[in-house]
Amino acid sequence: MAVPEFQTSPGMRDILAPESARWRAFVEVFAGVAESAGYRQVMSPLLEDLGVFQRIGDATDIVSKEMYDFADKGGRHVALRPELTASICRAFVQHRPPTPWKVWSAGSQFRYERPQRGRFRQFDQVDLEVLGSNDPHVDVEIIALGWEFYRALGLTQVKLLLNSLGEPEDRARYVAALRSYFESNRDSLSPESQITLDKNALRVLDSKRHGDASIIAGAPRIVDFYSPDAAAHFEGVQAGLTALGIPFTIDDTLVRGLDYYRHTTFEYAGGTLDSAQNALGGGGRYDGLVESLGGPATHGIGFALGLDRTLIACDDEGVFTAEPLALDAFVVDTTGGLEALQLTAELRAAGLSADRAYENRSMKAQMKVADRSGAAVAIIIGSNELEEGAVTVRPLRNNDGQQTIARSTLIDYLKKARP
Ligand code: HAM
């Protein structure tokens, strides 16, 4: 086959069946977990004023390097969303719902990244946020719901990593100490980390480069900079997770890629992906983001879980597999097609799934399509059946013999035959 002129852009994919059904099921499982805990769905636009996303922080790669932004026909500087949190906070400021505002959301995000396994330019997230409460139990609830969701998918190798970045002032003092430590070891850092250091000392801790590990190991620790309130909050979160029996590992190098985090940060690490892409999801507190978008001082915490990466982890663990779509019946009509038209409509109206062949093709050609359709049975209507008010039911998935039954009994027959 010749290469078509147009194909998907790098880092973007078409999702075809049965994978597309698995994507939908993924969001449904997530919606079930979120809604059973009182979270309600928010659907925000794919495109916002660039300024909304700039509030995430200029030192964040997704803002400074990876944004899909452009001027629209009205001259507005807009961007495709790189994440959901900033949009949700913008919506909070715009609508001012009562707090705590507990919401979930899902959909595609856009980041101009270098595509590789588990890293795409258009990817999907499911997201949970709570605005308006500083209770450590909210942190625990959020983290626990992500954990429960992974369990609902059947994943067993996910690890929960936990950290706290303290109050903004703690974080600032820590960053200053880190900067001077890394500056005094600048020559031993990798060239990439030296560049990172000039922009954001905290992000050097994120480096997975082998040569940086020993320098990072000797760096000041955030735990030594917590104010009493920050320490108490973090202890509350740990105690809550322990009370729920959720295992976690404290990782004080977990600073996450976005600048808005304060206090609790966490990540769900997959056991099977490369370390650079093993974050299946992550989140944290972002007290301050709502104010930066023009709202009142409002606490916030949430997470986003990457659908694409989580499904790769599901494939690696052999869970939450894509099932071929099944149909109850496939109608084969050799009398012209009108019978198929009516019968499929009747079956669908009765709550059965049914498809048919078109273009009045031969019995053999229609049976071929029936075989490919994944239907449990073919319902054959030829001139004999038509004359007798009957249909012939031919099983397609096993060798049970075919039978001819009265057409008026077909719906009952098919409903009883359902697994
Ligand atoms: P994030 O860590 O940037 O956080 O993204 C969350 C998850 O989205 C990642 O763990 C990963 O699974 C997935 N992801 C990110 N980039 C890509 C990509 N290029 N290709 C495939 N998957 C990707 C956030 O987005 C924050 N908004 C999370 C949050 C919510 N914090 C507080 N509330």
Coordinates of C-alpha atoms and ligand atoms in Angstrom, one line a residue:
M1 CA 0.0 0.0 0.0
A2 CA 1.3 3.4 -0.9
V3 CA 2.1 5.7 2.0
P4 CA -0.9 8.1 2.3
E5 CA -0.3 11.8 1.8
F6 CA -1.7 12.6 5.3
Q7 CA -0.9 10.8 8.5
T8 CA -1.2 11.7 12.1
S9 CA 1.3 14.3 13.4
P10 CA 4.2 13.0 15.5
G11 CA 3.2 12.2 19.0
M12 CA -0.5 11.9 18.0
R13 CA -2.5 8.8 17.3
D14 CA -5.8 7.5 16.0
I15 CA -7.3 5.2 18.6
L16 CA -9.3 2.5 16.8
A17 CA -11.6 -0.3 18.2
P18 CA -11.3 -2.3 20.3
E19 CA -8.7 0.1 22.0
S20 CA -11.2 3.0 21.8
A21 CA -13.7 1.0 23.8
R22 CA -11.0 0.4 26.4
W23 CA -10.3 4.1 26.6
R24 CA -14.0 4.8 27.2
A25 CA -14.2 2.1 29.8
F26 CA -11.1 3.6 31.5
V27 CA -12.9 6.9 32.0
E28 CA -16.0 5.1 33.1
V29 CA -14.2 3.2 35.8
F30 CA -12.6 6.5 36.9
A31 CA -15.9 8.3 36.9
G32 CA -17.3 5.5 39.1
V33 CA -14.6 5.8 41.7
A34 CA -14.7 9.6 41.7
E35 CA -18.5 10.0 41.8
S36 CA -18.9 7.4 44.6
A37 CA -16.8 9.7 46.7
G38 CA -18.9 12.8 45.9
Y39 CA -16.8 14.3 43.1
R40 CA -18.7 15.8 40.1
Q41 CA -17.6 16.2 36.6
V42 CA -16.3 19.4 35.1
M43 CA -15.9 19.8 31.4
S44 CA -13.7 22.8 30.5
P45 CA -12.7 23.9 27.0
L46 CA -9.7 22.4 25.2
L47 CA -8.5 26.0 24.5
E48 CA -8.0 28.9 26.9
D49 CA -6.3 32.2 27.0
L50 CA -2.6 31.6 27.1
G51 CA -2.5 33.6 30.4
V52 CA -4.4 30.8 32.2
F53 CA -1.6 28.3 31.6
Q54 CA 1.2 30.9 32.2
R55 CA 0.0 31.0 35.8
I56 CA 1.3 27.4 36.1
G57 CA 4.7 29.1 36.3
D58 CA 7.2 30.2 33.7
A59 CA 9.9 27.9 35.0
T60 CA 7.7 24.9 34.1
D61 CA 8.7 23.2 30.9
I62 CA 5.1 22.7 29.8
V63 CA 4.7 26.5 29.9
S64 CA 8.1 27.6 28.6
K65 CA 8.8 25.0 26.0
E66 CA 5.9 22.8 25.2
M67 CA 2.8 24.9 24.7
Y68 CA 0.7 24.7 21.6
D69 CA -0.2 28.4 21.5
F70 CA -1.2 30.7 18.6
A71 CA -3.2 33.8 17.9
D72 CA -6.8 33.0 16.9
K73 CA -8.7 34.9 14.1
G74 CA -9.7 37.6 16.6
G75 CA -6.0 38.2 17.6
R76 CA -6.4 36.5 21.0
H77 CA -3.4 34.6 22.2
V78 CA -4.7 31.2 23.1
A79 CA -3.3 27.8 23.9
L80 CA -4.4 24.1 23.8
R81 CA -4.5 23.0 27.4
P82 CA -1.3 21.2 28.6
E83 CA -3.1 20.0 31.8
L84 CA -6.5 20.4 33.6
T85 CA -5.6 22.0 36.9
A86 CA -5.2 25.6 35.7
S87 CA -8.5 25.4 33.7
I88 CA -10.3 24.0 36.7
C89 CA -9.0 26.8 38.9
R90 CA -10.0 29.3 36.2
A91 CA -13.5 27.8 36.2
F92 CA -13.6 28.0 40.0
V93 CA -12.7 31.7 39.9
Q94 CA -15.3 32.3 37.1
H95 CA -18.2 30.4 38.8
R96 CA -17.4 30.6 42.5
P97 CA -19.1 27.3 43.5
P98 CA -19.4 26.5 47.2
T99 CA -16.4 24.8 48.8
P100 CA -15.1 22.3 49.2
W101 CA -15.5 22.0 45.4
K102 CA -14.8 18.3 44.6
V103 CA -14.5 17.7 40.9
W104 CA -13.2 15.2 38.3
S105 CA -12.4 15.7 34.7
A106 CA -11.0 13.8 31.7
G107 CA -9.8 14.5 28.3
S108 CA -6.9 15.2 25.9
Q109 CA -3.9 17.4 26.8
F110 CA -1.3 18.8 24.5
R111 CA 2.4 19.2 25.1
Y112 CA 5.1 19.7 22.5
E113 CA 7.4 17.0 23.8
R114 CA 9.8 14.6 22.1
P115 CA 7.6 11.5 21.4
Q116 CA 8.7 8.1 22.8
R117 CA 7.1 5.1 24.5
G118 CA 4.7 6.5 27.0
R119 CA 5.2 10.2 25.9
F120 CA 3.0 11.7 23.4
R121 CA 2.1 15.2 22.2
Q122 CA -1.6 14.6 22.6
F123 CA -2.3 12.4 25.5
D124 CA -5.2 11.8 27.9
Q125 CA -5.6 12.4 31.6
V126 CA -8.2 11.7 34.2
D127 CA -8.1 14.2 36.9
L128 CA -9.4 14.8 40.5
E129 CA -9.3 18.1 42.3
V130 CA -10.6 19.5 45.6
L131 CA -10.6 23.3 46.1
G132 CA -11.2 25.1 49.4
S133 CA -9.9 22.8 52.1
N134 CA -6.6 22.5 53.9
D135 CA -7.5 19.3 55.8
P136 CA -4.8 16.7 55.5
H137 CA -7.7 14.2 55.2
V138 CA -8.5 15.7 51.8
D139 CA -4.9 14.9 50.7
V140 CA -5.4 11.4 52.0
E141 CA -8.8 11.0 50.3
I142 CA -7.4 12.1 46.9
I143 CA -4.3 9.9 47.1
A144 CA -6.5 6.9 48.3
L145 CA -8.9 7.4 45.4
G146 CA -6.1 7.2 42.8
W147 CA -4.8 4.1 44.6
E148 CA -8.3 2.5 44.5
F149 CA -8.6 3.4 40.8
Y150 CA -5.4 1.5 40.0
R151 CA -6.7 -1.4 42.0
A152 CA -10.0 -1.3 40.1
L153 CA -8.0 -1.6 36.8
G154 CA -6.2 -4.6 38.2
L155 CA -2.8 -3.1 38.5
T156 CA -0.7 -4.5 41.3
Q157 CA 2.8 -3.1 40.6
V158 CA 2.1 0.6 41.2
K159 CA 4.1 2.3 43.9
L160 CA 3.1 5.4 45.8
L161 CA 5.8 8.0 46.3
L162 CA 5.2 10.8 48.7
N163 CA 6.9 14.1 49.6
S164 CA 6.1 17.5 51.0
L165 CA 7.6 20.7 49.7
G166 CA 6.5 22.6 52.9
E167 CA 5.0 26.1 53.0
P168 CA 6.0 28.6 50.3
E169 CA 8.5 30.2 52.7
D170 CA 10.0 26.7 53.6
R171 CA 10.3 25.9 50.0
A172 CA 12.0 29.2 49.2
R173 CA 14.6 28.8 52.0
Y174 CA 15.1 25.2 50.8
V175 CA 15.6 26.3 47.2
A176 CA 18.2 28.9 48.3
A177 CA 20.1 26.3 50.2
L178 CA 19.9 23.8 47.3
R179 CA 21.1 26.4 44.9
S180 CA 24.2 27.3 46.9
Y181 CA 24.9 23.6 47.4
F182 CA 24.6 22.8 43.7
E183 CA 26.5 25.9 42.7
S184 CA 29.4 24.8 44.8
N185 CA 29.3 21.4 43.0
R186 CA 28.4 22.8 39.6
D187 CA 31.4 21.3 37.8
S188 CA 30.5 17.8 38.9
L189 CA 26.9 18.1 37.6
S190 CA 26.0 16.9 34.1
P191 CA 25.8 19.7 31.5
E192 CA 22.0 19.3 31.4
S193 CA 21.7 19.7 35.1
Q194 CA 23.9 22.8 35.0
I195 CA 21.4 24.3 32.6
T196 CA 18.5 23.2 34.9
L197 CA 20.3 24.8 37.9
D198 CA 20.3 28.2 36.2
K199 CA 16.5 28.0 35.9
N200 CA 15.2 26.0 38.8
A201 CA 17.5 24.5 41.4
L202 CA 14.7 22.2 42.7
R203 CA 14.4 20.5 39.4
V204 CA 18.0 19.3 39.5
L205 CA 16.7 16.8 42.1
D206 CA 14.6 15.3 39.3
S207 CA 17.6 14.4 37.2
K208 CA 17.8 10.7 36.5
R209 CA 21.3 11.0 35.0
H210 CA 23.7 8.6 36.5
G211 CA 26.5 11.1 37.1
D212 CA 24.2 13.4 39.1
A213 CA 23.1 10.8 41.6
S214 CA 26.0 11.1 44.0
I215 CA 25.8 15.0 44.1
I216 CA 22.0 14.7 44.6
A217 CA 22.5 12.2 47.4
G218 CA 24.6 14.8 49.4
A219 CA 22.1 17.7 48.8
P220 CA 20.3 19.4 51.7
R221 CA 17.0 17.7 52.6
I222 CA 13.6 19.4 52.5
V223 CA 12.7 17.8 55.8
D224 CA 15.1 20.1 57.6
F225 CA 13.3 23.2 56.4
Y226 CA 9.7 22.4 57.3
S227 CA 7.9 24.9 59.5
P228 CA 5.9 23.3 62.4
D229 CA 2.6 23.7 60.4
A230 CA 4.1 22.1 57.3
A231 CA 5.5 19.2 59.4
A232 CA 2.2 18.7 61.1
H233 CA 0.3 18.6 57.8
F234 CA 2.7 16.1 56.3
E235 CA 2.4 13.9 59.4
G236 CA -1.4 14.1 59.2
V237 CA -1.2 12.8 55.6
Q238 CA 1.1 10.0 56.5
A239 CA -1.0 9.0 59.5
G240 CA -4.2 9.0 57.3
L241 CA -2.6 6.8 54.6
T242 CA -1.4 4.4 57.3
A243 CA -4.8 4.2 58.8
L244 CA -6.2 3.3 55.4
G245 CA -3.5 0.6 54.9
I246 CA -2.1 2.3 51.8
P247 CA 1.7 1.6 51.5
F248 CA 3.8 4.6 50.5
T249 CA 7.5 5.5 50.2
I250 CA 8.8 8.9 51.2
D251 CA 10.9 10.3 48.4
D252 CA 12.3 13.7 49.2
T253 CA 13.6 14.2 45.7
L254 CA 10.0 14.1 44.4
V255 CA 9.6 17.8 43.4
R256 CA 7.3 17.1 40.3
G257 CA 7.6 19.1 37.1
L258 CA 5.1 21.9 37.8
D259 CA 6.0 25.0 39.8
Y260 CA 2.7 25.5 41.6
Y261 CA 3.2 22.7 44.2
R262 CA 3.3 23.4 47.9
H263 CA 3.1 20.9 50.8
T264 CA 2.1 17.4 49.7
T265 CA 3.3 16.0 46.4
F266 CA 2.9 12.4 45.3
E267 CA 3.4 10.2 42.3
Y268 CA 2.1 6.8 41.3
A269 CA 5.1 5.0 39.7
G270 CA 4.5 2.1 37.4
G271 CA 6.7 -1.0 37.8
T272 CA 7.1 -1.7 34.1
L273 CA 8.0 1.5 32.2
D274 CA 11.4 3.2 31.7
S275 CA 12.2 5.4 34.7
A276 CA 11.8 8.6 32.7
Q277 CA 8.2 7.6 31.8
N278 CA 7.3 5.5 34.8
A279 CA 5.1 8.2 36.4
L280 CA 1.6 6.9 35.7
G281 CA 0.1 9.8 37.6
G282 CA 0.9 12.5 40.1
G283 CA -0.3 15.5 41.9
G284 CA -0.1 17.6 45.0
R285 CA -1.2 20.8 46.7
Y286 CA -1.2 24.0 44.8
D287 CA -2.3 26.6 47.4
G288 CA -1.8 29.9 45.6
L289 CA -2.9 29.0 42.0
V290 CA -6.5 30.2 42.4
E291 CA -5.2 33.6 43.7
S292 CA -2.8 33.9 40.8
L293 CA -5.8 33.5 38.5
G294 CA -7.6 36.4 40.2
G295 CA -9.6 34.4 42.9
P296 CA -9.6 34.5 46.7
A297 CA -7.0 32.7 48.7
T298 CA -8.1 29.1 48.2
H299 CA -6.4 25.8 49.1
G300 CA -6.3 23.2 46.3
I301 CA -5.1 19.7 45.8
G302 CA -5.5 17.1 43.1
F303 CA -3.9 14.7 40.7
A304 CA -3.9 13.7 37.1
L305 CA -3.4 10.1 35.9
G306 CA -2.1 9.6 32.4
L307 CA -4.4 7.3 30.5
D308 CA -1.9 6.4 27.8
R309 CA 0.8 5.4 30.2
T310 CA -1.5 3.6 32.6
L311 CA -2.8 1.5 29.7
I312 CA 0.8 0.6 28.8
A313 CA 1.2 -0.5 32.4
C314 CA -2.0 -2.5 32.1
D315 CA -0.7 -4.2 28.9
D316 CA 2.6 -5.0 30.7
E317 CA 0.7 -6.6 33.6
G318 CA -1.9 -8.3 31.4
V319 CA -4.9 -6.6 33.1
F320 CA -7.8 -4.4 31.9
T321 CA -7.3 -5.9 28.4
A322 CA -9.1 -4.6 25.2
E323 CA -11.9 -7.1 24.5
P324 CA -13.2 -7.5 20.9
L325 CA -16.6 -5.9 20.7
A326 CA -19.4 -8.5 20.8
L327 CA -22.8 -8.2 19.0
D328 CA -25.9 -10.3 19.8
A329 CA -26.8 -10.9 16.2
F330 CA -25.9 -10.2 12.6
V331 CA -28.7 -10.2 10.1
V332 CA -28.2 -11.8 6.8
D333 CA -31.0 -11.1 4.4
T334 CA -31.0 -12.6 0.9
T335 CA -34.5 -11.2 0.0
G336 CA -33.4 -7.7 -0.9
G337 CA -32.5 -6.0 2.4
L338 CA -35.8 -4.6 3.6
E339 CA -36.2 -7.5 6.2
A340 CA -32.7 -6.8 7.5
L341 CA -33.6 -3.1 7.8
Q342 CA -36.7 -3.8 9.9
L343 CA -35.3 -6.7 11.9
T344 CA -32.2 -4.9 13.0
A345 CA -34.3 -1.9 14.1
E346 CA -36.6 -4.3 16.1
L347 CA -33.7 -6.0 17.8
R348 CA -32.0 -2.7 18.7
A349 CA -35.3 -1.3 20.0
A350 CA -35.5 -4.4 22.2
G351 CA -32.1 -3.7 23.7
L352 CA -30.1 -6.2 21.7
S353 CA -27.0 -5.2 19.7
A354 CA -27.4 -6.1 16.0
D355 CA -25.7 -5.3 12.7
R356 CA -26.4 -6.3 9.1
A357 CA -24.8 -6.5 5.6
Y358 CA -25.6 -3.9 3.0
E359 CA -25.8 -3.8 -0.8
N360 CA -27.9 -7.0 -1.2
R361 CA -24.8 -9.2 -1.7
S362 CA -24.7 -13.0 -2.0
M363 CA -25.3 -15.2 1.0
K364 CA -21.6 -16.2 1.0
A365 CA -20.4 -12.6 1.0
Q366 CA -22.9 -11.6 3.8
M367 CA -21.8 -14.6 5.9
K368 CA -18.2 -13.5 5.6
V369 CA -19.1 -10.1 7.1
A370 CA -21.2 -11.8 9.8
D371 CA -18.2 -14.0 10.8
R372 CA -15.9 -10.9 11.1
S373 CA -18.5 -9.0 13.1
G374 CA -18.0 -10.7 16.4
A375 CA -21.7 -11.5 16.6
A376 CA -22.9 -14.5 18.6
V377 CA -25.3 -15.7 15.8
A378 CA -26.2 -14.9 12.2
I379 CA -30.0 -14.5 11.7
I380 CA -30.6 -15.7 8.1
I381 CA -33.7 -14.6 6.2
G382 CA -34.1 -16.2 2.8
S383 CA -37.2 -16.6 0.7
N384 CA -38.3 -19.7 2.6
E385 CA -38.0 -18.0 5.9
L386 CA -39.8 -15.0 4.6
E387 CA -42.7 -17.1 3.4
E388 CA -43.0 -19.0 6.6
G389 CA -42.6 -16.0 9.0
A390 CA -39.4 -17.6 10.3
V391 CA -35.7 -16.9 10.7
T392 CA -32.7 -19.3 10.8
V393 CA -30.4 -18.8 13.7
R394 CA -26.8 -20.0 12.9
P395 CA -24.3 -19.8 15.8
L396 CA -21.0 -18.2 14.8
R397 CA -18.8 -18.8 17.8
N398 CA -19.4 -22.6 18.3
N399 CA -20.5 -25.6 16.4
D400 CA -24.0 -25.8 17.8
G401 CA -26.4 -26.6 15.0
Q402 CA -28.5 -24.0 13.3
Q403 CA -32.3 -23.9 13.9
T404 CA -35.2 -22.2 12.2
I405 CA -37.6 -20.5 14.6
A406 CA -40.7 -18.3 14.3
R407 CA -39.7 -14.8 13.8
S408 CA -42.0 -13.6 16.6
T409 CA -40.0 -15.6 19.1
L410 CA -36.6 -14.3 18.0
I411 CA -36.2 -11.5 20.6
D412 CA -36.9 -13.9 23.5
Y413 CA -34.6 -16.5 22.0
L414 CA -31.7 -14.1 21.7
K415 CA -32.2 -12.6 25.2
K416 CA -32.2 -16.1 26.7
A417 CA -29.0 -17.0 24.8
R418 CA -27.1 -14.0 26.2
P419 CA -24.2 -15.1 28.4
Ligands
HAM1 P1 1.8 15.8 35.3 O1 2.8 15.1 36.2 O2 2.4 16.8 34.3 O3 0.8 16.5 36.3 O4 0.9 14.8 34.5 C1 0.2 13.8 35.1 C2 0.4 12.5 34.3 O5 0.0 12.7 32.9 C3 1.8 11.9 34.2 O6 2.1 11.2 35.4 C4 1.7 11.1 33.0 O7 1.1 9.8 33.3 C5 0.8 11.9 32.1 N1 1.5 12.6 31.1 C6 2.1 13.8 31.2 N2 2.7 14.1 30.1 C7 2.5 13.1 29.2 C8 2.9 12.9 27.8 N3 3.6 13.8 27.1 N4 2.5 11.7 27.3 C9 1.8 10.8 28.0 N5 1.4 11.0 29.2 C10 1.8 12.1 29.9 C11 -0.3 17.3 35.9 O8 -0.7 17.4 34.7 C12 -1.0 18.1 37.0 N6 -2.0 18.9 36.4 C13 -1.5 17.1 38.0 C14 -2.2 17.7 39.1 C15 -3.6 17.8 39.2 N7 -1.7 18.3 40.1 C16 -2.6 18.8 40.9 N8 -3.8 18.6 40.4

